[in-house]
Amino acid sequence: MSVLSTLRHPIVAAPMAGGPSTPALVAAVSAAGGLGFLAAGMIDTGRLVADVAEARARTDRPFGVNVFLPDPGGVDEAAIRAYAERLAPQAAQRGVSLGDPVGGDDAYPEKLAALLADPVPVVSFVFGLPDRAAVTALRERGTEVWATVTRPDAAATAADLGVDAVVVQGTEAGGHRGGLPDDDDYGLLPLLRLTAARCDRPLVAAGGLVDGPSVAAVLAAGAAAAQLGTAFLRCPEAGSSPMHRAAVASATPTALTRSYTGKRARGVANDFLRQHDAVAPRGYPQVLHLTRPLLAAARSDGDASVANLWAGQAHPLVRDLPAAQVVAEVSVGAQAALATVVERSRRWG
């Protein structure tokens, strides 16, 4: 029996690296009948192991862990040096030095080994597709494997690798683009329908979903469940900062940018994004390491004009509610929206 088939509500909490996806949030979503997800990205393996243990202590319901795959692409070192020169005065004004723009694999081998040694119900991947050996090893230990795609052909490849489900991420989603390359701009509904035509795995829709009617739309379009991230950013269980919560509560539009990490990601538009997006180079995690001290200082100062504020396009609709209430209200709202469509359809004939 798949994990998706055991859920009382077709709601998956998107893994949000950088703090929002706490074990408390994960457990609250799973206990409410959805599926919570820990974010393994940008933390060390010891922290991941501790977060898994805490989530288990908080709920006996299934939950997942999301892992960043190493980016295989090369970088333009000259472009990154030029970007560092551009940002240096801004860092100096805050009394910090920019970080060293080094590469890295986010400790992927160690994290995978930890998840093989102590299996969780679901492991999902972003920033590409896992290799067949990783998929096989995880499934042999009873772990479902989910792959994240942002283009239809990647879904067919993921299915060939033997994954159990495919997360279909539209361009409306907050945070980083989950597929490779990261410059595709498929809206969620077209991507979902194109993917359904090429992939026989259960599909989990992600991107701009924050309420019942939007979830109803993707369920009607072929998704087995909806993955919501921004909808949980204002929950008391989330690790979002007050500054981040305020940005999500605002009506400020979002934009996709490489300016913070070198990989395209959607956040609430601010001065830093507008000033640097046009010249920000590709290069993850190099740009992430470069900007990290500057962004940390901005967060410490509460400066929303500089800090990254990841959010999906529909963020103004998000409310300040406990996670369990979000799960329940979105699910009930989706049922009501689908029932309304059925009632209207009776008049079409």
CSV table of C-alpha atoms in Angstrom, one decimal, residues 17-18 39-48 65-71 102-115 124-127 176 263 284-286 288-289 292:
chain,number,residue,atom,x,y,z
A,17,ALA,CA,14.8,24.3,3.6
A,18,GLY,CA,16.3,27.1,5.7
A,39,ALA,CA,13.9,19.4,4.5
A,40,ALA,CA,17.4,17.8,4.5
A,41,GLY,CA,18.9,20.6,2.3
A,42,MET,CA,21.4,23.0,3.7
A,43,ILE,CA,21.8,21.2,7.1
A,44,ASP,CA,24.4,18.7,8.2
A,45,THR,CA,23.7,15.0,8.5
A,46,GLY,CA,23.7,15.1,12.3
A,47,ARG,CA,20.9,17.6,12.2
A,48,LEU,CA,19.0,15.5,9.8
A,65,VAL,CA,12.5,13.6,3.9
A,66,ASN,CA,13.5,15.7,1.0
A,67,VAL,CA,17.1,15.6,-0.3
A,68,PHE,CA,19.1,18.0,-2.5
A,69,LEU,CA,21.0,16.2,-5.3
A,70,PRO,CA,24.4,17.6,-6.2
A,71,ASP,CA,24.3,20.0,-9.1
A,102,VAL,CA,32.9,27.1,-3.2
A,103,GLY,CA,31.0,24.1,-4.7
A,104,GLY,CA,29.8,21.1,-2.7
A,105,ASP,CA,27.4,18.2,-2.7
A,106,ASP,CA,25.4,19.2,0.4
A,107,ALA,CA,26.7,16.1,2.1
A,108,TYR,CA,24.5,14.0,-0.2
A,109,PRO,CA,26.4,10.7,0.2
A,110,GLU,CA,26.3,11.0,4.0
A,111,LYS,CA,22.6,11.9,4.1
A,112,LEU,CA,21.6,9.1,1.7
A,113,ALA,CA,23.6,6.6,3.9
A,114,ALA,CA,21.8,7.9,7.0
A,115,LEU,CA,18.4,7.4,5.3
A,124,SER,CA,11.9,12.8,-2.3
A,125,PHE,CA,14.6,14.4,-4.4
A,126,VAL,CA,15.0,17.8,-6.0
A,127,PHE,CA,17.6,19.4,-8.3
A,176,HIS,CA,13.9,26.8,-5.7
A,263,LYS,CA,19.7,28.8,-8.8
A,284,TYR,CA,24.6,26.7,-7.1
A,285,PRO,CA,25.8,26.3,-4.4
A,286,GLN,CA,28.6,28.8,-5.2
A,288,LEU,CA,24.6,30.5,-2.0
A,289,HIS,CA,27.9,30.4,-0.1
A,292,ARG,CA,25.1,33.7,3.0
